[in-house]
Amino acid sequence: VEAEDVVGIVESVKSTSDIYSPLSGTIIEGNANVVANTKLVNKSPEADGWLFKIKFSDKEQLDALLDATKYKQLIEDGH
């Protein structure tokens, strides 16, 4: 997959949203536990609720990702 490719869909009662790959590379594993228990995505997004693992192909793309602090700031700023 390439960075920003659609790699899945999240469905809720009211809408659906695309899931985009954050990096270019190969998806090496999907989390079957999330398929069986979708509430994990909200209950444990950084532990049990992960969606997929990707073996990235371009290490430089890592520099463009946000860490937790920068992501929290982005959300607080209303983006």
Short mmCIF file of C-alpha atoms in Angstrom, two decimals:
data_model
loop_
_atom_site.label_atom_id
_atom_site.label_comp_id
_atom_site.label_asym_id
_atom_site.label_seq_id
_atom_site.Cartn_x
_atom_site.Cartn_y
_atom_site.Cartn_z
CA VAL A 1 0.00 0.00 0.00
CA GLU A 2 1.00 3.61 -0.40
CA ALA A 3 0.76 6.27 2.29
CA GLU A 4 -2.78 7.66 2.43
CA ASP A 5 -4.30 4.70 0.52
CA VAL A 6 -7.68 3.54 1.85
CA VAL A 7 -7.04 0.23 3.62
CA GLY A 8 -10.35 -0.32 5.38
CA ILE A 9 -13.64 1.11 6.60
CA VAL A 10 -14.98 1.78 10.08
CA GLU A 11 -18.75 1.58 10.37
CA SER A 12 -20.96 3.05 13.07
CA VAL A 13 -24.71 3.35 13.42
CA LYS A 14 -24.74 6.77 11.76
CA SER A 15 -21.85 6.72 9.28
CA THR A 16 -18.86 5.02 7.71
CA SER A 17 -15.32 6.35 7.55
CA ASP A 18 -12.33 5.29 5.51
CA ILE A 19 -9.15 4.11 7.21
CA TYR A 20 -6.01 5.44 5.56
CA SER A 21 -2.56 3.93 5.72
CA PRO A 22 -0.17 6.27 7.52
CA LEU A 23 2.85 4.85 5.66
CA SER A 24 3.81 3.10 2.44
CA GLY A 25 4.62 -0.57 2.84
CA THR A 26 3.09 -4.01 3.24
CA ILE A 27 0.27 -4.84 5.63
CA ILE A 28 1.59 -7.89 7.45
CA GLU A 29 -1.20 -8.50 9.96
CA GLY A 30 -4.78 -7.52 10.70
CA ASN A 31 -6.26 -7.67 14.20
CA ALA A 32 -8.93 -10.38 14.20
CA ASN A 33 -9.80 -9.47 17.80
CA VAL A 34 -11.09 -6.08 16.65
CA VAL A 35 -13.29 -7.75 14.03
CA ALA A 36 -14.76 -9.99 16.73
CA ASN A 37 -15.03 -7.19 19.32
CA THR A 38 -15.24 -3.79 17.63
CA LYS A 39 -15.49 -1.96 20.99
CA LEU A 40 -11.75 -2.54 21.42
CA VAL A 41 -11.06 0.30 19.00
CA ASN A 42 -12.47 2.80 21.51
CA LYS A 43 -11.63 0.98 24.74
CA SER A 44 -8.01 0.18 24.00
CA PRO A 45 -6.82 1.97 20.82
CA GLU A 46 -3.14 1.91 21.78
CA ALA A 47 -3.06 -1.66 23.08
CA ASP A 48 -5.67 -4.29 22.13
CA GLY A 49 -7.62 -2.14 19.64
CA TRP A 50 -4.99 -1.80 16.93
CA LEU A 51 -6.25 -2.38 13.39
CA PHE A 52 -3.27 -3.56 11.34
CA LYS A 53 0.50 -3.82 11.34
CA ILE A 54 2.47 -2.45 8.45
CA LYS A 55 6.07 -3.11 7.42
CA PHE A 56 6.98 0.31 6.12
CA SER A 57 9.06 0.75 2.99
CA ASP A 58 10.15 4.39 3.38
CA LYS A 59 11.73 5.24 6.74
CA GLU A 60 11.64 8.96 5.94
CA GLN A 61 7.81 8.91 6.11
CA LEU A 62 8.11 8.32 9.87
CA ASP A 63 9.26 11.95 10.28
CA ALA A 64 5.87 13.19 9.04
CA LEU A 65 3.86 11.26 11.66
CA LEU A 66 2.54 12.99 14.77
CA ASP A 67 3.52 11.79 18.22
CA ALA A 68 0.85 11.64 20.96
CA THR A 69 1.57 15.17 22.20
CA LYS A 70 1.34 16.74 18.75
CA TYR A 71 -1.81 14.78 17.94
CA LYS A 72 -3.48 15.89 21.18
CA GLN A 73 -2.60 19.51 20.37
CA LEU A 74 -4.07 19.15 16.87
CA ILE A 75 -7.35 17.89 18.33
CA GLU A 76 -7.47 20.62 20.97
CA ASP A 77 -6.95 23.24 18.25
CA GLY A 78 -10.13 21.98 16.57
CA HIS A 79 -8.68 20.25 13.52
#
